[in-house]
mmCIF file of C-alpha atoms in Angstrom:
data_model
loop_
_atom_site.group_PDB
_atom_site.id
_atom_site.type_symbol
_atom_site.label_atom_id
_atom_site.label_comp_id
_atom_site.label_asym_id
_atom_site.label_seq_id
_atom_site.Cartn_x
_atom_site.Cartn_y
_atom_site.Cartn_z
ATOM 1 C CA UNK A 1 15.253 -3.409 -16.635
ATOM 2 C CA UNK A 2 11.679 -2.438 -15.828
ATOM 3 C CA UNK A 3 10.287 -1.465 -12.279
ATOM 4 C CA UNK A 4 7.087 -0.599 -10.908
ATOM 5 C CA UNK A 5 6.795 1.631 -7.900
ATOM 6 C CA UNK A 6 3.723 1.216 -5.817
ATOM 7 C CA UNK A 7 3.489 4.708 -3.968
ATOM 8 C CA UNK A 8 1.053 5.080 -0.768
ATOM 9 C CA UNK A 9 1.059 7.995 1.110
ATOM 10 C CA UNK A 10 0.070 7.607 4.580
ATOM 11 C CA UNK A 11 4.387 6.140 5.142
ATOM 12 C CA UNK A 12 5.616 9.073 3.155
ATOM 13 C CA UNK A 13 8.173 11.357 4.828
ATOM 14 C CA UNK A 14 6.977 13.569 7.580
ATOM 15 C CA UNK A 15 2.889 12.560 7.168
ATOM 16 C CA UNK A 16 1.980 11.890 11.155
ATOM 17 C CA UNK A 17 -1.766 12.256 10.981
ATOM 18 C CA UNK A 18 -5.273 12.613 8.917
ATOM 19 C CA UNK A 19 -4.922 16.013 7.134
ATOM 20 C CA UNK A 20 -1.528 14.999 5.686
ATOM 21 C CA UNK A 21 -3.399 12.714 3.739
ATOM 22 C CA UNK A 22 -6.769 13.565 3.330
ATOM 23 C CA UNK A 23 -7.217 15.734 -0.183
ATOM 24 C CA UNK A 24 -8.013 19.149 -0.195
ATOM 25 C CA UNK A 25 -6.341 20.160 3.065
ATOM 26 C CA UNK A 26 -3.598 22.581 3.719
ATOM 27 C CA UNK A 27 -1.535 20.088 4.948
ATOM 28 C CA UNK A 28 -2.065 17.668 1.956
ATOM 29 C CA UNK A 29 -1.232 20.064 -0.215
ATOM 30 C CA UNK A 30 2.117 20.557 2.064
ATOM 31 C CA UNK A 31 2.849 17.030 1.606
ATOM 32 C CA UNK A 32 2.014 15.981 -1.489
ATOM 33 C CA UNK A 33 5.343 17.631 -2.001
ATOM 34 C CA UNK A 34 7.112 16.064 0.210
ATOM 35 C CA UNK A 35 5.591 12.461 -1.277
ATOM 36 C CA UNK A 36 6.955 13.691 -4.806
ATOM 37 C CA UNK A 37 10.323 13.791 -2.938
ATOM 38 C CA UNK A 38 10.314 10.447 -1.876
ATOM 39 C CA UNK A 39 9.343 9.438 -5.441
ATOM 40 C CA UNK A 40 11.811 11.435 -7.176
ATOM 41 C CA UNK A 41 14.487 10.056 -4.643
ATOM 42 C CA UNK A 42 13.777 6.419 -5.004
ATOM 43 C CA UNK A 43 13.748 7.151 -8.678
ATOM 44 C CA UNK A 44 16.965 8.376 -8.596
ATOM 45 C CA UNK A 45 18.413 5.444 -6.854
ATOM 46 C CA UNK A 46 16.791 3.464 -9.357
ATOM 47 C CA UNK A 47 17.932 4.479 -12.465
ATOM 48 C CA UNK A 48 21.741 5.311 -11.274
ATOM 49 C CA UNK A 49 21.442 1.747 -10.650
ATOM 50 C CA UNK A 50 20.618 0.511 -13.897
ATOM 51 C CA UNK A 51 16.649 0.827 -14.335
ATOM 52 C CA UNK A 52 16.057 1.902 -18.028
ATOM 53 C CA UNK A 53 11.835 2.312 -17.127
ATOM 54 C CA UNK A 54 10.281 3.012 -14.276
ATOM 55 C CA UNK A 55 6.315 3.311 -14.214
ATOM 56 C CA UNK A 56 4.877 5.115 -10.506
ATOM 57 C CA UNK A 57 1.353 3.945 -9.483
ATOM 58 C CA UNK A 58 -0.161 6.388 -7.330
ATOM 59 C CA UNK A 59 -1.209 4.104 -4.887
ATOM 60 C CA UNK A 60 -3.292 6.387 -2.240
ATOM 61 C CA UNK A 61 -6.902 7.387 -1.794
ATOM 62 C CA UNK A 62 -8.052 9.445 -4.863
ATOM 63 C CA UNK A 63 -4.831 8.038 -6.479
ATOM 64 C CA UNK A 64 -3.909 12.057 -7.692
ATOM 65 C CA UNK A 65 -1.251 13.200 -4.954
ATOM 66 C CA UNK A 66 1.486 13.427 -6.895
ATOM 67 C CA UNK A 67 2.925 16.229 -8.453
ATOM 68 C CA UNK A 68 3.473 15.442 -11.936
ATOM 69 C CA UNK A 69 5.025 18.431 -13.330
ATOM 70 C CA UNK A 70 7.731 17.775 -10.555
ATOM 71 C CA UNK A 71 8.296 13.983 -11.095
ATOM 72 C CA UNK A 72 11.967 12.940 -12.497
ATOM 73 C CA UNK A 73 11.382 13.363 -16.102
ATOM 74 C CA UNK A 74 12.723 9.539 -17.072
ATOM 75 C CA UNK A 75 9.677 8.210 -15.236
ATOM 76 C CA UNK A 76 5.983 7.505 -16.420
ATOM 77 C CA UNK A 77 2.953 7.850 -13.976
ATOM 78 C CA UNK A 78 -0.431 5.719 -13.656
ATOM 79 C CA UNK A 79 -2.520 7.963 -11.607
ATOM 80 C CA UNK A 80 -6.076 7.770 -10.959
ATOM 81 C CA UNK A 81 -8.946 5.489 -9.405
ATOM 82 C CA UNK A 82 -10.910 2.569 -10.498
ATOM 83 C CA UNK A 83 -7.586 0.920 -12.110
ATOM 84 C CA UNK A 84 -8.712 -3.079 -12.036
ATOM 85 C CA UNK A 85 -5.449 -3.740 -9.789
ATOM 86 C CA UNK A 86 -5.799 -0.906 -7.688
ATOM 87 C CA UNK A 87 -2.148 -0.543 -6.228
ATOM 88 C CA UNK A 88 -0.670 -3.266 -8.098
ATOM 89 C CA UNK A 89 -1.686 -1.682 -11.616
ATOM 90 C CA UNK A 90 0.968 -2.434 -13.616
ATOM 91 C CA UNK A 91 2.515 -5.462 -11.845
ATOM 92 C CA UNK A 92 1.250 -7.955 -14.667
ATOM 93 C CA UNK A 93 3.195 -5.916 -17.010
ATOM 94 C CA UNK A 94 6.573 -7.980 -16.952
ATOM 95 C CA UNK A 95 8.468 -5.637 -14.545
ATOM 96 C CA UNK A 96 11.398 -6.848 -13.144
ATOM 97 C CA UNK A 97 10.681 -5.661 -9.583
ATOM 98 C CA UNK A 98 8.264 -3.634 -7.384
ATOM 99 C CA UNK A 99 8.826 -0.935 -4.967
ATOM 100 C CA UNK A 100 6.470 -0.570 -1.662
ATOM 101 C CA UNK A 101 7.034 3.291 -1.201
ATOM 102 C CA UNK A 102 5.185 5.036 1.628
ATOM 103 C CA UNK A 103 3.537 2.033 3.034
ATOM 104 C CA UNK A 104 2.192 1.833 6.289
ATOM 105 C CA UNK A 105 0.562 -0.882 8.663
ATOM 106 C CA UNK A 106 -2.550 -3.075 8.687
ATOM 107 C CA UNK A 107 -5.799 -2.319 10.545
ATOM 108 C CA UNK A 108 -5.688 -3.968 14.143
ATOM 109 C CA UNK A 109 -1.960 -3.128 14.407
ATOM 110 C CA UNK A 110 0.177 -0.503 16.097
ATOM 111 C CA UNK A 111 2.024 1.872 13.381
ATOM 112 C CA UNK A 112 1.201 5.421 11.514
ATOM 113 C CA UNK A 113 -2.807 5.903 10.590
ATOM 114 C CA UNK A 114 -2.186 2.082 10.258
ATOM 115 C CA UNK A 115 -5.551 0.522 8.645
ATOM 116 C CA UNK A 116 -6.306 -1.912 5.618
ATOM 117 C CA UNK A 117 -7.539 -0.179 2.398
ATOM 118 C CA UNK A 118 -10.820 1.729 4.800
ATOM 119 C CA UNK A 119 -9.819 3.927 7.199
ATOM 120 C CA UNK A 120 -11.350 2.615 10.260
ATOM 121 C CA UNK A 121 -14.330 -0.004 9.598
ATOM 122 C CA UNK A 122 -11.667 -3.269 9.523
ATOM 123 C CA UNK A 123 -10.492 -4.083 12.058
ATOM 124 C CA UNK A 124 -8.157 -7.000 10.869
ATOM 125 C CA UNK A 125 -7.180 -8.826 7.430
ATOM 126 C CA UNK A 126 -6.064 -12.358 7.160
ATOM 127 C CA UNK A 127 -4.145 -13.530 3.839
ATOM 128 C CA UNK A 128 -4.306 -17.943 4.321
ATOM 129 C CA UNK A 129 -4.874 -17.220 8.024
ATOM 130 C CA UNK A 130 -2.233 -14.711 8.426
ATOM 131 C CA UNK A 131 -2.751 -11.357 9.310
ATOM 132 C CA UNK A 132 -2.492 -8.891 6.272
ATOM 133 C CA UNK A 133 -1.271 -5.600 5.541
ATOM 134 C CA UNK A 134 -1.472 -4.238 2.350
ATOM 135 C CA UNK A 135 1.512 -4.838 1.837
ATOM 136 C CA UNK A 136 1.308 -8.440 2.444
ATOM 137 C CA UNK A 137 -1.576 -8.899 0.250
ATOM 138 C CA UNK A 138 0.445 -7.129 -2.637
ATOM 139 C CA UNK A 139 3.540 -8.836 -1.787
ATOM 140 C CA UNK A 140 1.044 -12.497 -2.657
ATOM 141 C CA UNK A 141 -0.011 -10.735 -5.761
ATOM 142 C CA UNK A 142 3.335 -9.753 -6.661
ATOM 143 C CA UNK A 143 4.331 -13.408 -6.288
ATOM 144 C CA UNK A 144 2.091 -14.555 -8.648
ATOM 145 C CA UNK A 145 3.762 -12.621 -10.984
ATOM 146 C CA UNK A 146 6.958 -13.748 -10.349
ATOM 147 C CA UNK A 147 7.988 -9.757 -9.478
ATOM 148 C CA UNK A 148 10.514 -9.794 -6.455
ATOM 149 C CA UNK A 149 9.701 -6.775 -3.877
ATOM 150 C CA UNK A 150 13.491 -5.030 -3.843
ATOM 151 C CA UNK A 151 11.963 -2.119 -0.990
ATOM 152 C CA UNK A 152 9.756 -0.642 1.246
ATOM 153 C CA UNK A 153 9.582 2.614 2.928
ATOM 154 C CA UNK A 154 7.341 3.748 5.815
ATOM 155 C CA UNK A 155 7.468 4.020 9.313
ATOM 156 C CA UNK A 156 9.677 1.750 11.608
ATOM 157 C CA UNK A 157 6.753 -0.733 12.288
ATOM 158 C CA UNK A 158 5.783 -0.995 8.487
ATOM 159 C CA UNK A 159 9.305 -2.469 7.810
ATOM 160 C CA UNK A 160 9.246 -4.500 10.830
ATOM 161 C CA UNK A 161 6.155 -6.466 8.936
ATOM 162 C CA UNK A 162 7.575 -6.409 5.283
ATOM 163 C CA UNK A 163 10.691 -8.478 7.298
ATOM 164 C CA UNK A 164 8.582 -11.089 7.576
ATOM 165 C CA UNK A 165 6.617 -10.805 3.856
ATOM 166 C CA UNK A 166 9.619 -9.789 1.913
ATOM 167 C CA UNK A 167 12.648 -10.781 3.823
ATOM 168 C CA UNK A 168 14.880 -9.933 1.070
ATOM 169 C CA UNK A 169 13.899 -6.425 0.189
ATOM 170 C CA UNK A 170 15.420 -3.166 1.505
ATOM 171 C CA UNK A 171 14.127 -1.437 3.875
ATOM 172 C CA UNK A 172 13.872 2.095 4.701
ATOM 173 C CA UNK A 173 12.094 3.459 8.002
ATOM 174 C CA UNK A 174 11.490 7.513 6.761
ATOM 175 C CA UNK A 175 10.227 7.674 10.669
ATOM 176 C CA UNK A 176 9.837 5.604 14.392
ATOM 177 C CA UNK A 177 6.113 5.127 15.511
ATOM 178 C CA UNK A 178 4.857 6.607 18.517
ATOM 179 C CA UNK A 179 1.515 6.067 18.113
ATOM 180 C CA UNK A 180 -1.547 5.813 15.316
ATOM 181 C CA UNK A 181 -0.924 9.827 15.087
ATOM 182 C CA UNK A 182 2.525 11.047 16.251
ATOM 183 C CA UNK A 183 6.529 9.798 15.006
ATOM 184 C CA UNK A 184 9.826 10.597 15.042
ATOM 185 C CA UNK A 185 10.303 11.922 11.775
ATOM 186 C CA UNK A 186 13.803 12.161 9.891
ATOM 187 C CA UNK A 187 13.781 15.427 7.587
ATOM 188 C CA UNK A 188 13.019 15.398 3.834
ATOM 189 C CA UNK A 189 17.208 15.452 2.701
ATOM 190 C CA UNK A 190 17.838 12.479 4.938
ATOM 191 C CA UNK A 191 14.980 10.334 3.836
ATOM 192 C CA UNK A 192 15.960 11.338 0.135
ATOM 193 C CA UNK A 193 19.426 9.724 0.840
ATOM 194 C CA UNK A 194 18.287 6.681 2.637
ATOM 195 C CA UNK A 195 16.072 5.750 -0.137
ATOM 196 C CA UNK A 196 18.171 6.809 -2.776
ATOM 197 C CA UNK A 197 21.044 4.084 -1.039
ATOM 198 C CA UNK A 198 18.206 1.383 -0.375
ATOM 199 C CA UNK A 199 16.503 1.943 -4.165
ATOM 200 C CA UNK A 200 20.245 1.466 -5.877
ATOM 201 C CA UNK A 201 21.027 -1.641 -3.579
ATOM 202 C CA UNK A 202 18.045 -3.073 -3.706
ATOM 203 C CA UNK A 203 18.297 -3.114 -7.821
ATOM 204 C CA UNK A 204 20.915 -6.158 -7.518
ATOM 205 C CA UNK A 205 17.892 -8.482 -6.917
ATOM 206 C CA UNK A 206 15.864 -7.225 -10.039
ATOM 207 C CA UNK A 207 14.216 -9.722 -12.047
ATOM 208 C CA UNK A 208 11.918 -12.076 -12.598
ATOM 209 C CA UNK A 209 11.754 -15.205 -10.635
ATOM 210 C CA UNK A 210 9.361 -18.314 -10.675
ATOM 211 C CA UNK A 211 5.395 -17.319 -10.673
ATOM 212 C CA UNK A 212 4.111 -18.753 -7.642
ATOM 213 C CA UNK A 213 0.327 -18.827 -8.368
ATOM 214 C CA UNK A 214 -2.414 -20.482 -6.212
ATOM 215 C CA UNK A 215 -5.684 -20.170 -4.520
ATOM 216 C CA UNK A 216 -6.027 -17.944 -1.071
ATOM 217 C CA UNK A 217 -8.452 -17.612 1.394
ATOM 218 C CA UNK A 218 -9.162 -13.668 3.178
ATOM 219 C CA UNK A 219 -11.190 -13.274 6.051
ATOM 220 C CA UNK A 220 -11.862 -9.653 7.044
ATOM 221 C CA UNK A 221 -13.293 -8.332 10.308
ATOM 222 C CA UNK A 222 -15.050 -5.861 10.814
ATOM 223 C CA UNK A 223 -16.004 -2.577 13.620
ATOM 224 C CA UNK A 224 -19.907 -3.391 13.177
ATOM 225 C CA UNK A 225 -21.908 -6.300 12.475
ATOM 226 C CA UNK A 226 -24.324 -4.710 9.476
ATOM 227 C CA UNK A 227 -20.863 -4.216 7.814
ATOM 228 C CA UNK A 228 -20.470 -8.209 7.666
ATOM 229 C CA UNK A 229 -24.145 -8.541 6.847
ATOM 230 C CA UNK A 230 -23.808 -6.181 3.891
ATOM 231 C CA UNK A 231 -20.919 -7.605 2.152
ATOM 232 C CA UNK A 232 -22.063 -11.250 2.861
ATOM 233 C CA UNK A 233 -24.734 -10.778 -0.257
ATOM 234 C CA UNK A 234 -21.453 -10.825 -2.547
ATOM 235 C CA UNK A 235 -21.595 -13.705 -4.131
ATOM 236 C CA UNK A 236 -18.528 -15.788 -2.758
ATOM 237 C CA UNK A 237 -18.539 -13.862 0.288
ATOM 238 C CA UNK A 238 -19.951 -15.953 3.255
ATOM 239 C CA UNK A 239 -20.262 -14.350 6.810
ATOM 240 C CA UNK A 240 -18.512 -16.598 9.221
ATOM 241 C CA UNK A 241 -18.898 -14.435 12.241
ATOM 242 C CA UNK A 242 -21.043 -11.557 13.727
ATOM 243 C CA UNK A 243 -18.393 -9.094 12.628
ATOM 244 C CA UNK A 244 -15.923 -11.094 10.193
ATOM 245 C CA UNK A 245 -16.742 -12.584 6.600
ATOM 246 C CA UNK A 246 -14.285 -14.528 4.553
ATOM 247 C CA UNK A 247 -13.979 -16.039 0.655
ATOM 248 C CA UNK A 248 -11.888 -18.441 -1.151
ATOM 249 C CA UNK A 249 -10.329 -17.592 -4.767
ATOM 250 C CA UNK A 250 -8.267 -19.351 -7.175
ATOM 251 C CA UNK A 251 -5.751 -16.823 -7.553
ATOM 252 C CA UNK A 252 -4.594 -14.151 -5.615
ATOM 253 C CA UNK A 253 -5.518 -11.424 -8.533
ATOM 254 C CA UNK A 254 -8.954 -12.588 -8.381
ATOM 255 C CA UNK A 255 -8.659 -12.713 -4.554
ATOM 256 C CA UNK A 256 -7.525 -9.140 -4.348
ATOM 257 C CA UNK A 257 -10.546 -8.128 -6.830
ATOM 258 C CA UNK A 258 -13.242 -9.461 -4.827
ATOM 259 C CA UNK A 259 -11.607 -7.951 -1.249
ATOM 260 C CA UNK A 260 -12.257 -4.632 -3.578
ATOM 261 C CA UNK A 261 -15.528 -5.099 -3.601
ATOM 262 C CA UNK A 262 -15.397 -6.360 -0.079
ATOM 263 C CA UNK A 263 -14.266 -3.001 0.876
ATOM 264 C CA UNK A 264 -16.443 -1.171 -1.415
ATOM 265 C CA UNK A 265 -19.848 -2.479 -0.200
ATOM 266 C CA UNK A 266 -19.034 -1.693 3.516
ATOM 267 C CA UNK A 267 -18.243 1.778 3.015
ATOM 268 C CA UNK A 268 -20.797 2.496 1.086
ATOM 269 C CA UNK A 269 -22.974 0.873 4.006
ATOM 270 C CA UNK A 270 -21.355 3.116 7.094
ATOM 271 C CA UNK A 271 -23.873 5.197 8.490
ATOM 272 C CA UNK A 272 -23.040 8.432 10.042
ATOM 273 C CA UNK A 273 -21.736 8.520 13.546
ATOM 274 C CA UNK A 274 -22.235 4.758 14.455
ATOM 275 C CA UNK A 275 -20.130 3.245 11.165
#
């Protein structure tokens, strides 16, 4: 029984604001142990329950936060950037499930340093004219793969969305939103239980189901109109509002590799202090 775990950082245990997350900071460097708990905790729930390989893709930012050298030795880790799936490497590999660990969410939204892939330049995703966090759009490209999501972790809000995108997957709020920078924050040896429970339940409904693939439409909106303007030239890409461009694609893999490139072109077109 294989499993992928998809591991973002911004829903990890304790992480409440920008320098938990941002690498190279005191606090990251605080954390990033605390994230490699979480991990190691879901792993263990994982393979008392039966998982004989579990492969962890480092899912966050530079994609290098976790601490290898303290992982759970039965596990393998994909770490690194410029992976074609980004943070759902791995899920064409025929795993049996996928894990949503640390997850947080989308841009436009209440919840912990909630955003959509950039930081702060979208201002709202729409999956088929839905609004999108990433864990939506992964939960579509897990689909396609016919990989069930058995969990997600993250803050009370993040699990409040993956009800409605993965109804059937466990869920595990490590802390309660107060706002885009503050929670209520349950300590690391709780957390480690709770997802050590959910990751061992949530095992009963591993394996593959029916691919469900298909074409999708994503719209994204943006903070500033050049932003639209610059990733209109994509080709694809048409810009259907001052501030908002959307794109069609005949599967959601491709869909998910052109909303890279999306996001890609408009950060590299932010300009200093006005975006």
């Amino acid at each position: 029984m294989r499993i992928m775990i998809s591991a973002d950082m911004e829903g990890a245990t304790g992480v409440t604001w920008t320098d938990d997350v941002i690498p190279g900071t005191p606090q990251w460097q605080r954390f990033r142990k605390l994230f490699t708990g979480d991990v190691n905790a879901t792993l263990a729930g994982l393979f008392d329950a039966g998982a004989t390989d579990v492969l962890v893709n480092e899912a966050h930012s530079s994609q290098r936060n976790l601490l290898l050298e303290d992982l759970d030795g039965r596990a393998r880790m994909l770490t690194g950037r410029h992976k074609p799936l980004s943070m759902m490497q791995g899920i064409d590999s025929g795993v049996d499930g996928v894990v949503f660990l640390g997850y947080h969410a989308g841009a436009g939204f209440d919840g912990v340093l909630s955003h959509t892939y950039l930081e702060n330049q979208i201002t709202g995703v729409w999956l088929d004219d839905v609004p999108a966090s990433e864990g939506r759009l992964n939960a579509a490209m897990a689909a396609e793969y016919g990989v069930p999501v058995l969990l997600v972790s993250g803050d009370d809000l993040t699990c409040e969305d993956a009800r409605d995108y993965a109804p059937d997957a466990e869920l595990v709020p490590v802390k309660e939103c107060v706002s885009r920078y503050a929670a209520i924050c349950l300590p690391p040896a709780r957390t480690a239980e709770l997802l050590s429970e959910a990751a061992a339940e949530s095992m009963k409904r591993a394996g593959k189901s029916t691919p469900a693939p298909g074409s999708h439409r994503i719209e994204v909106e943006f903070d500033a109109s050049h932003l639209a303007q610059a990733t209109a030239v994509i080709p694809t890409v048409e810009q259907i509002g001052v501030r908002r461009v959307g794109f069609d694609a005949p599967n959601m893999t491709e869909a998910m590799k052109a909303f890279k490139v999306v996001t890609a072109i408009a950060a590299g077109a932010v300009q200093g202090i006005y975006g």
